[in-house]
Short mmCIF file of C-alpha atoms in Angstrom, two decimals:
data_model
loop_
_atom_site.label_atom_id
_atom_site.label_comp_id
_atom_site.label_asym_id
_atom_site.label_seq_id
_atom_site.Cartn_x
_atom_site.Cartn_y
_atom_site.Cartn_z
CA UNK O 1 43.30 -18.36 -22.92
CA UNK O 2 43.04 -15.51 -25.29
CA UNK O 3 46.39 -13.33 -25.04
CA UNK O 4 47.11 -9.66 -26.56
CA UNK O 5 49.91 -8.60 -27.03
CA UNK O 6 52.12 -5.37 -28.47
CA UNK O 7 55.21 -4.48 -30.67
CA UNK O 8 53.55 -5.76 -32.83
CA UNK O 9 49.82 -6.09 -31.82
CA UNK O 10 48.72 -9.36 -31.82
CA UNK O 11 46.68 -12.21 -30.37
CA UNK O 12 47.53 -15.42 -30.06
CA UNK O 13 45.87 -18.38 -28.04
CA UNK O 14 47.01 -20.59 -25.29
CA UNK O 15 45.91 -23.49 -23.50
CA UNK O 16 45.44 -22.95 -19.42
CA UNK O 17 45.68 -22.61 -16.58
CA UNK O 18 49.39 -21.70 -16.00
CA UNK O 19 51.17 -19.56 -14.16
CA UNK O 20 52.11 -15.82 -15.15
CA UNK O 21 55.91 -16.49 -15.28
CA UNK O 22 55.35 -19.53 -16.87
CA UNK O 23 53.01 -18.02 -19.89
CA UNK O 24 56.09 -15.03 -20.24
CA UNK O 25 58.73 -17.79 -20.41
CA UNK O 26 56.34 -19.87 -22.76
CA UNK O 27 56.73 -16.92 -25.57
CA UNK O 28 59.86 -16.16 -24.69
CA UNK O 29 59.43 -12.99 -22.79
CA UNK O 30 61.75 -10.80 -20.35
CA UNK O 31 59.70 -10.80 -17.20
CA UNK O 32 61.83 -7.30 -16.68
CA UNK O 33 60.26 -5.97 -19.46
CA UNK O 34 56.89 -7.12 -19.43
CA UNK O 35 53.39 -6.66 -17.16
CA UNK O 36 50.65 -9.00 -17.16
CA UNK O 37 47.00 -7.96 -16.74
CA UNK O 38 43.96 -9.73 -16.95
CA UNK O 39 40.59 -7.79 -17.26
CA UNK O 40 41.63 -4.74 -15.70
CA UNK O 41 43.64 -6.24 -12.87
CA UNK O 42 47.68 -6.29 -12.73
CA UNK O 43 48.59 -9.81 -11.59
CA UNK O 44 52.04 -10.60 -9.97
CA UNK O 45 53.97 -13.70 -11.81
CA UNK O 46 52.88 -16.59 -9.58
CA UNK O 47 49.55 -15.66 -10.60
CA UNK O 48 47.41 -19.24 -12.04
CA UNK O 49 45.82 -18.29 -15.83
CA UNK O 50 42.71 -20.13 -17.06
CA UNK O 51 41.56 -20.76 -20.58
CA UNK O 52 38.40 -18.31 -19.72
CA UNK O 53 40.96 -15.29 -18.96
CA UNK O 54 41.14 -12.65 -21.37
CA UNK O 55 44.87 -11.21 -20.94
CA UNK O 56 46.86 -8.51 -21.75
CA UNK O 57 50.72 -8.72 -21.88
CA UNK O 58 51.99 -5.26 -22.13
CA UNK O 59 55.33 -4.24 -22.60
CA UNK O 60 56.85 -1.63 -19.99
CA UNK O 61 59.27 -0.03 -23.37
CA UNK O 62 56.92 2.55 -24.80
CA UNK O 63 56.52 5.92 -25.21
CA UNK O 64 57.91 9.16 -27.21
CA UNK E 1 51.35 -13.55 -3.88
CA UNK E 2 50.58 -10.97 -0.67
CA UNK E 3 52.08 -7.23 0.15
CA UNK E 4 54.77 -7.58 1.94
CA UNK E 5 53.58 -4.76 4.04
CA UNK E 6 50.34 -4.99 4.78
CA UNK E 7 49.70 -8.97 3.85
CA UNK E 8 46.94 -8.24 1.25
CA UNK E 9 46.93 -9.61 -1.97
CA UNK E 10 50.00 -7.74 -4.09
CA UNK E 11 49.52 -6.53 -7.44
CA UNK E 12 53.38 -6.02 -8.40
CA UNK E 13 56.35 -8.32 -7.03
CA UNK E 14 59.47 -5.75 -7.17
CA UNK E 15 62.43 -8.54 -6.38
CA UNK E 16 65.09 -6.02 -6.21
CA UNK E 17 63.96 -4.75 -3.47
CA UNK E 18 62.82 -8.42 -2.15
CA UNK E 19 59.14 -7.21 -1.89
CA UNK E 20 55.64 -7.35 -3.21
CA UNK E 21 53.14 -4.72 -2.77
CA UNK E 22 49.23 -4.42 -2.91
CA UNK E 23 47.60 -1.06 -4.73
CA UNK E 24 48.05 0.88 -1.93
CA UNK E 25 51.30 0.43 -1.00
CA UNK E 26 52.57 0.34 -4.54
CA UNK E 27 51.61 4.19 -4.60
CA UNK E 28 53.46 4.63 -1.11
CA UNK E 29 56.65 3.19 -2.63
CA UNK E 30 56.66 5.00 -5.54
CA UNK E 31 56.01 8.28 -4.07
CA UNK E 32 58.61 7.49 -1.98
CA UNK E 33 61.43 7.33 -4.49
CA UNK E 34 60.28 10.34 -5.53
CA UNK E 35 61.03 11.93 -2.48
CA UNK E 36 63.88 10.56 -1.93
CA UNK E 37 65.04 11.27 -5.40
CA UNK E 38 63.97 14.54 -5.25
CA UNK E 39 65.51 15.59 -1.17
CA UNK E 40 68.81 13.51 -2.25
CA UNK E 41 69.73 15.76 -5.47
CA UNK E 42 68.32 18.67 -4.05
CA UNK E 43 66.12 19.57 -7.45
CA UNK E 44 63.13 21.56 -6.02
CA UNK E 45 61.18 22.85 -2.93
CA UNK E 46 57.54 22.58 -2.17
CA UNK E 47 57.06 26.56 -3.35
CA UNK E 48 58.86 26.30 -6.63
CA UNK E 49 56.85 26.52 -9.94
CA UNK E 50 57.73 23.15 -11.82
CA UNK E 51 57.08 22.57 -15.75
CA UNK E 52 56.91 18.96 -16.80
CA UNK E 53 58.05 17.55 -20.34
CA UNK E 54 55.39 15.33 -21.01
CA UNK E 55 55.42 12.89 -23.96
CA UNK E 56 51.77 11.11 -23.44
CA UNK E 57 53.98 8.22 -22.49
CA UNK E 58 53.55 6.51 -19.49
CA UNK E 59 56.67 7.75 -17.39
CA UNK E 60 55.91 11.91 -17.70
CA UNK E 61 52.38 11.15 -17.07
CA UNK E 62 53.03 9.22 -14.21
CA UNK E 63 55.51 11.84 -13.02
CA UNK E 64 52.95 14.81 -13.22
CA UNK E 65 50.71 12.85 -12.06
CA UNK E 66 53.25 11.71 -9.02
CA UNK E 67 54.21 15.31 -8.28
CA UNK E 68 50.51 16.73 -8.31
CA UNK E 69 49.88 14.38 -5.61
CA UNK E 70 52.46 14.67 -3.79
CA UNK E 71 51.57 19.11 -3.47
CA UNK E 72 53.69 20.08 -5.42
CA UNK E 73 52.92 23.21 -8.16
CA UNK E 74 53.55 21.70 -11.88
CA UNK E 75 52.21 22.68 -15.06
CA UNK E 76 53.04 20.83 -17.84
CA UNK E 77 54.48 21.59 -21.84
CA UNK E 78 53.76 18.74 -24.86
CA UNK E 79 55.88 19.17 -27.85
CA UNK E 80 53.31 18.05 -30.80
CA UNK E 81 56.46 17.09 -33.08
CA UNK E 82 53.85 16.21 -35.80
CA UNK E 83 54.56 12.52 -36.25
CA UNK E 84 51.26 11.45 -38.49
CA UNK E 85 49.39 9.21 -36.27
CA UNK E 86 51.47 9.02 -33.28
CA UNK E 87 51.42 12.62 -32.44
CA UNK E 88 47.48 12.64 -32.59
CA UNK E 89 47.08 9.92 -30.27
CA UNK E 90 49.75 10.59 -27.69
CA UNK E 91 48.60 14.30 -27.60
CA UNK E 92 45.17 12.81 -26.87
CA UNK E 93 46.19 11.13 -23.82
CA UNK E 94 47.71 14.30 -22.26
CA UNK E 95 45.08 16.16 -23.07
CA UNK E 96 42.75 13.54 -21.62
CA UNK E 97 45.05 13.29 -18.56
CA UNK E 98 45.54 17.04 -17.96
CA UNK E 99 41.36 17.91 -18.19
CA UNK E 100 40.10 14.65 -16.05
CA UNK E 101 43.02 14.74 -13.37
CA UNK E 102 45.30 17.65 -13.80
CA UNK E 103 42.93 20.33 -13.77
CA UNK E 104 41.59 19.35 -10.36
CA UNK E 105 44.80 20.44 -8.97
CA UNK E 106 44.95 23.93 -10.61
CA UNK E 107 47.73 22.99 -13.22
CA UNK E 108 47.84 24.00 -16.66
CA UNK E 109 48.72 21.87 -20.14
CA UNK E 110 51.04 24.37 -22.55
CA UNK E 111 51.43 22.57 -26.19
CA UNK E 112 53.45 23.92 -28.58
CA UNK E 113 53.35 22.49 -32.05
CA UNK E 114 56.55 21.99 -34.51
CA UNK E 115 54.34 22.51 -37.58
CA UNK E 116 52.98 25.64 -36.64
CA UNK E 117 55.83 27.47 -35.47
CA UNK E 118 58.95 25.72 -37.72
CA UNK E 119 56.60 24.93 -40.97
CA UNK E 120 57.01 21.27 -41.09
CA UNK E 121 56.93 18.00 -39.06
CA UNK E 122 60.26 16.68 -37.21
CA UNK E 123 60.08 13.89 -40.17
CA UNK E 124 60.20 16.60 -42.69
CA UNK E 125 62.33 18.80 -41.25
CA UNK E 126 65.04 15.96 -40.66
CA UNK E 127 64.70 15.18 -44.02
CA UNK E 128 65.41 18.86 -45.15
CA UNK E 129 68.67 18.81 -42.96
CA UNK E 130 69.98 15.80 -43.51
CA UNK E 131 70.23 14.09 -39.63
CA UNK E 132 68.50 11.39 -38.21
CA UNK E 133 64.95 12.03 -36.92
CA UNK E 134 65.62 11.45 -32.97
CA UNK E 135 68.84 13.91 -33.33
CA UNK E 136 66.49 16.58 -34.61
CA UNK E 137 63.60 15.57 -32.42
CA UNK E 138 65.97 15.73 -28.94
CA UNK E 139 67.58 19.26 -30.65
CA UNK E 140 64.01 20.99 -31.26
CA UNK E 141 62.31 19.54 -27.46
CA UNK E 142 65.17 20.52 -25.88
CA UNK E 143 65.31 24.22 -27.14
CA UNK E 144 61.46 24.26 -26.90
CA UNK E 145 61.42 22.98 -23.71
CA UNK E 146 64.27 25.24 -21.99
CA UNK E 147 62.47 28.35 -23.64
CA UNK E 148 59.40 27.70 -22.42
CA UNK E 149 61.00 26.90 -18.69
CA UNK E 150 62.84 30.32 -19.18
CA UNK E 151 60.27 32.22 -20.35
CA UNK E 152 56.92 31.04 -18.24
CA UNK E 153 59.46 31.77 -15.66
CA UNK E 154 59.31 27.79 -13.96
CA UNK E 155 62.00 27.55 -11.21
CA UNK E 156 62.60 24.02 -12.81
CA UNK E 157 62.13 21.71 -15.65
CA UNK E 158 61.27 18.13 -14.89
CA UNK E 159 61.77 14.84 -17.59
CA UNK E 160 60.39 11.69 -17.09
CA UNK E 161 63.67 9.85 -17.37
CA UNK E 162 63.42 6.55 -15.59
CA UNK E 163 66.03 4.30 -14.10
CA UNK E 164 66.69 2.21 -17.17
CA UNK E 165 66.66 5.37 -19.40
CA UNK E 166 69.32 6.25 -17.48
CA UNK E 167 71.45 2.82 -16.89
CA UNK E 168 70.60 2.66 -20.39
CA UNK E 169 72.33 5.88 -21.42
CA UNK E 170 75.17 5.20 -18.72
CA UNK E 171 76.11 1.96 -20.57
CA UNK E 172 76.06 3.43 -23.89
CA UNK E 173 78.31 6.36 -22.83
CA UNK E 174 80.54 3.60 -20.84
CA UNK E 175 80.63 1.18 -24.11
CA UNK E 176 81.86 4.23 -26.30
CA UNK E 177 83.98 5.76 -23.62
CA UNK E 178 81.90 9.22 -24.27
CA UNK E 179 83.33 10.47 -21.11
CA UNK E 180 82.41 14.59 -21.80
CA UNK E 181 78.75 12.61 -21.45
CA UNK E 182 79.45 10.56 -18.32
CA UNK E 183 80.23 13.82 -16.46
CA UNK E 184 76.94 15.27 -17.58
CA UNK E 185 74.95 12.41 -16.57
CA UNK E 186 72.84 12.99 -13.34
CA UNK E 187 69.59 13.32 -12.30
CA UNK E 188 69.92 17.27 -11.40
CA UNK E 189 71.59 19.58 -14.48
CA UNK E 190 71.86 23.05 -12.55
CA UNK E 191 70.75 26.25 -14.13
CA UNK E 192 74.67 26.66 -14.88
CA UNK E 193 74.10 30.16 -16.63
CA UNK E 194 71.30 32.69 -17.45
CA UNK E 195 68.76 31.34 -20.09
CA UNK E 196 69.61 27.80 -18.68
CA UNK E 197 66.60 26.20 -17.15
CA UNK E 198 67.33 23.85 -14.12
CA UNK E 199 66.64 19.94 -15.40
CA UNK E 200 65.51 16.98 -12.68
CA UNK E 201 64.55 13.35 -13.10
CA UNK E 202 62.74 12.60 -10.61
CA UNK E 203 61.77 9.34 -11.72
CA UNK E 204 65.19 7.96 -11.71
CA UNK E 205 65.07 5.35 -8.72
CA UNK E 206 61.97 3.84 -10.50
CA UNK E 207 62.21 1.73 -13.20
CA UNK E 208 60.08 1.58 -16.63
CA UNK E 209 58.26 -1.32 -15.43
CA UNK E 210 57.60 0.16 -12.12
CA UNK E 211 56.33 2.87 -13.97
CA UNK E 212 54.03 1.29 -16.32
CA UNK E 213 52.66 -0.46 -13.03
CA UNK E 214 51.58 2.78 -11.14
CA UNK E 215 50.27 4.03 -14.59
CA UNK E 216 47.98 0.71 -14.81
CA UNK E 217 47.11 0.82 -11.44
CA UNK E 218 46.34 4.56 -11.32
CA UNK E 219 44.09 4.49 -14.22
CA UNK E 220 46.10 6.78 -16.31
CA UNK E 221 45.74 6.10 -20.11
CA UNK E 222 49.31 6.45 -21.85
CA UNK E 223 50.71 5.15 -25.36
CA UNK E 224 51.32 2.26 -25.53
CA UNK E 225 53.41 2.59 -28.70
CA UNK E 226 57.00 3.48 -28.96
CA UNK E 227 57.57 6.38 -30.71
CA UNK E 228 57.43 4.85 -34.84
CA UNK E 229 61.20 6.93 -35.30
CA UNK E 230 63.10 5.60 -32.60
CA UNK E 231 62.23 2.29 -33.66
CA UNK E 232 65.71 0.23 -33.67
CA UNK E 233 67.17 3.10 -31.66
CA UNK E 234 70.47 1.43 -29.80
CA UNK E 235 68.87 2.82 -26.18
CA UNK E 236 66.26 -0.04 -27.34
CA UNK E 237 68.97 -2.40 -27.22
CA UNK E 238 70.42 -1.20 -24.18
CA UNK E 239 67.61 -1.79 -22.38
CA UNK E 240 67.01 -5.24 -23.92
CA UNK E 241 70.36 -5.66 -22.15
CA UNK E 242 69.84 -4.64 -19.36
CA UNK E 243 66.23 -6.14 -18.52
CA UNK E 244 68.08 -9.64 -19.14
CA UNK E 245 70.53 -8.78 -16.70
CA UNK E 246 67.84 -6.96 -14.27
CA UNK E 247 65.60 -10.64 -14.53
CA UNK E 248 68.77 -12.95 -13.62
CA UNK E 249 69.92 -10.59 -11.38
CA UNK E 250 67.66 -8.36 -9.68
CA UNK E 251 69.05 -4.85 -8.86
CA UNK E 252 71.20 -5.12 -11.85
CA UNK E 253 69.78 -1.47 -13.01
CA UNK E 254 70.25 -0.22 -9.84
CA UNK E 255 73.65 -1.07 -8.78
CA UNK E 256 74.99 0.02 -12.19
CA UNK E 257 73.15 3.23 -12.28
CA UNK E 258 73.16 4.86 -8.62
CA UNK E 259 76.73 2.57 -8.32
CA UNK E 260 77.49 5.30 -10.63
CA UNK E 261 76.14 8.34 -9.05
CA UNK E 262 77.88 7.33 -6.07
CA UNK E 263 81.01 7.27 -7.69
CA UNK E 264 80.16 11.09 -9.03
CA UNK E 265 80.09 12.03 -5.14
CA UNK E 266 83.61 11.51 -4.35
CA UNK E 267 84.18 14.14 -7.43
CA UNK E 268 83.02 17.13 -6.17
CA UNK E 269 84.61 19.51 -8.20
CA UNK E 270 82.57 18.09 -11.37
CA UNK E 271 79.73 20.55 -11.22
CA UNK E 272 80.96 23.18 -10.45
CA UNK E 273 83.66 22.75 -13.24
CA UNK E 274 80.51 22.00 -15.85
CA UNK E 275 78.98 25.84 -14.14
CA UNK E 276 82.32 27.18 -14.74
CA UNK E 277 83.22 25.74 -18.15
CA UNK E 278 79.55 26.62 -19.05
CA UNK E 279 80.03 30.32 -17.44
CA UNK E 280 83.68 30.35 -19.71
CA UNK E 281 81.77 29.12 -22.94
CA UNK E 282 78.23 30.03 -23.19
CA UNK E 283 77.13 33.48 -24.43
CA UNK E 284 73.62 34.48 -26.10
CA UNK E 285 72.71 33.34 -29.60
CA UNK E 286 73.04 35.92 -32.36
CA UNK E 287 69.66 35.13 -33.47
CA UNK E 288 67.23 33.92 -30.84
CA UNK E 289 69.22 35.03 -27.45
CA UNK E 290 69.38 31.43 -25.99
CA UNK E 291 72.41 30.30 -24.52
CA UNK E 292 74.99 28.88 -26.83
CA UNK E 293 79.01 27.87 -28.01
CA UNK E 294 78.68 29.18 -31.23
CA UNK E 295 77.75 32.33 -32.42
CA UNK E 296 74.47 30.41 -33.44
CA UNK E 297 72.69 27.90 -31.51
CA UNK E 298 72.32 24.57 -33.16
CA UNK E 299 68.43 25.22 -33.02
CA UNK E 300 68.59 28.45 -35.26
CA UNK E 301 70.79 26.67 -37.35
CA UNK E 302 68.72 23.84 -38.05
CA UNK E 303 65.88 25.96 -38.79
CA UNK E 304 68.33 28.33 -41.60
CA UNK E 305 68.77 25.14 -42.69
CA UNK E 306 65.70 24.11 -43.04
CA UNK E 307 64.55 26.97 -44.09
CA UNK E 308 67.15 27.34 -46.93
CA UNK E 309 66.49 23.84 -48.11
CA UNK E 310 62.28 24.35 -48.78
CA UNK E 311 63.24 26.96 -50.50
CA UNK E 312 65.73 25.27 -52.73
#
C-alpha cells in the first residue's frame, strides 16, 4: 500500500493488508501521536489495510 | 471497531476514556469538554464577546470552529508573524476557514501583520535583538493579542491550548522547579488589572490528537506543518514524552494535567494573591499604556531595540 507521511514528507511503500496499529508499530510510530486516514476516511487502529489503499499517516504535533 | 454509543462503525478509538465513537458522536464528545471546560473554570457566558487567537493550526481552528457551533459570539485575530512560506500558507487556511464557515455565523477575521506595523519579520526582528525566535514570537502575540482583546473591547481572549500543550508545559515547569510558572498555570488567567484581557483554554480536556480528529472529520483544512522556528523546541520533546506514556498508559495526560488542577483547588488563596500581586506591581507603560513591571513593557523595549539596531 502506498503510505504518506509528514515531518518530513514522504512516501514510502508497504506490503498489505495489515492492521492500522500494526502498520504504526511497523515504522515505529506513537499511536498517541499519530492518525491514520485512508482516502478521506479516519480509520480507528484495528482497521485491516490493503495493498490498493492509498493512506495518509498524519501526525497530531503541528501547528504555529 | 463500533461507537460505543450508538454501535455504528467508529471513526476514533479514545482508550482513556475506554470508548470509541462514530462521526457523530465524536462531535458530541468534544463539544462536551468544551462545556465542561468552559462551566468548570467559569471563563465566559453565552452573551460575552469572545476573540480567538488563531494560528491556522488545527487546535484554534477547531476551537472557533467548536465555539461558533456551540452559539457562542467569537471573532477571531491572526498574527501574520511573517515567517516566509509558513505564514502565507497558514494565513490561507484561516482565511479559507473564516469566509467558507465563519462568516455564516456573523463572525469576523482581524489580522494584524508584524511586518507592517514593527518593520520586519519575527525572524528578523529576533535577529536584531539578539533572543531566540519563539521568545520574541510568544512576546509580540501576546502584546498583540491582549491589545487587540482590550481595545475591540472582547470580554475574553480564547487560545487553543490543548491538553498536552498543557501537561507538556506542566512537566517542563515541574522538571525545572519553575514554581512562579506552576502557580500561573490554568486554563482561566483573570483580567487581574485594567488593560489585562481575560485568557481561557477551552480546549484543555481535549488532547492534540483528539483535536486533529474533529479537524479531519469536520472538514476543516489546517497546517499540517509545525511552525519551521520551533523546530527542536523542548515542548516537542515533552510531548514525545508524554504520548509514550499516554500509549502505555492511557490517561497518562490527563491524570498528570487535571491531577494538577485539582491540586490548585485546595489553594484558594492563589488567584487572588496573583490579582493582588498583579494589582501591587503592574502600572501603565511609559510608552504604549499597556500594563507592565517596568517602567517599559518588554514589547516597547524590544521594538527600541529593534529599532536602534536597523539603524546601527
Amino acid at each position: 500500500m502506498h503510505i504518506q507521511l509528514s515531518h518530513p514528507p514522504r512516501t514510502v511503500d508497504i506490503k498489505g493488508p495489515k492492521r492500522a496499529k500494526d502498520l504504526l508499530r511497523e515504522l515505529n510510530l506513537v499511536v498517541e501521536a499519530h492518525l491514520v486516514i485512508r482516502g478521506d476516511e479516519l480509520v480507528t487502529e484495528d482497521e485491516m489495510l490493503y495493498d490498493q489503499d492509498h493512506i495518509e499517516i498524519r501526525p497530531v504535533i503541528s501547528g504555529g | 471497531m463500533n461507537c460505543t454509543k450508538c454501535k455504528m462503525k467508529a471513526a476514533i478509538k479514545l482508550p482513556r476514556h475506554h470508548a470509541a465513537f462514530c462521526k457523530s458522536c465524536f462531535t458530541h464528545f468534544t463539544h462536551d469538554q468544551v462545556v465542561k471546560a468552559v462551566k468548570s473554570q467559569q471563563m465566559f457566558r453565552k452573551e460575552d464577546r469572545i476573540l480567538v487567537a488563531v494560528s491556522g493550526g488545527k487546535d484554534s481552528l477547531a476551537l472557533w470552529d467548536i465555539l461558533l457551533k456551540l452559539g457562542y459570539r467569537s471573532d477571531a485575530l491572526y498574527v501574520n508573524l511573517g515567517i516566509a512560506g509558513y505564514s502565507h500558507r497558514s494565513l490561507d487556511k484561516v482565511r479559507s476557514y473564516a469566509d467558507k464557515t465563519a462568516a455564516g455565523y456573523g463572525a469576523t477575521l482581524h489580522i494584524h501583520t508584524v511586518e507592517q506595523e514593527e518593520g520586519a519579520g519575527i525572524r528578523e526582528l529576533s535577529m536584531l535583538v539578539h533572543r531566540p525566535t519563539c521568545s520574541t514570537c510568544g512576546t509580540i502575540k501576546r502584546y498583540q493579542f491582549n491589545r487587540a482583546a482590550i481595545e475591540k473591547q472582547y470580554d475574553v481572549m480564547a487560545t487553543g491550548h490543548n491538553l498536552d500543550d498543557e501537561a507538556a508545559r506542566l512537566l517542563g515547569n515541574v522538571l525545572h522547579w519553575q514554581e512562579e510558572y506552576l502557580e500561573k498555570q490554568g486554563p482561566t488567567l483573570p483580567a487581574s488589572l485594567d488593560g489585562f484581557a481575560k485568557k481561557v483554554k477551552p480546549l484543555y480536556r481535549l488532547t492534540e490528537r483528539e483535536l486533529a480528529a474533529y479537524a479531519i472529520l469536520h472538514g476543516i483544512d489546517y497546517i499540517v506543518d509545525e511552525c519551521p522556528m520551533a523546530q527542536g523546541a523542548r515542548t516537542l520533546l515533552y510531548k514525545e514524552v508524554l504520548n509514550r506514556l499516554e500509549t502505555e498508559s492511557p490517561g497518562t495526560k490527563q491524570n498528570f494535567y487535571w491531577g494538577f488542577l485539582e491540586k490548585q483547588k485546595v489553594k484558594p488563596s492563589v488567584r487572588s494573591t496573583m490579582a493582588e500581586r498583579d494589582q501591587a506591581c503592574l502600572h501603565p507603560c511609559s510608552t504604549c499604556g499597556q500594563p507592565t513591571t517596568a517602567d517599559v513593557c518588554s514589547y516597547c523595549k524590544l521594538m527600541a531595540k529593534a529599532k536602534t539596531h536597523s539603524m546601527s
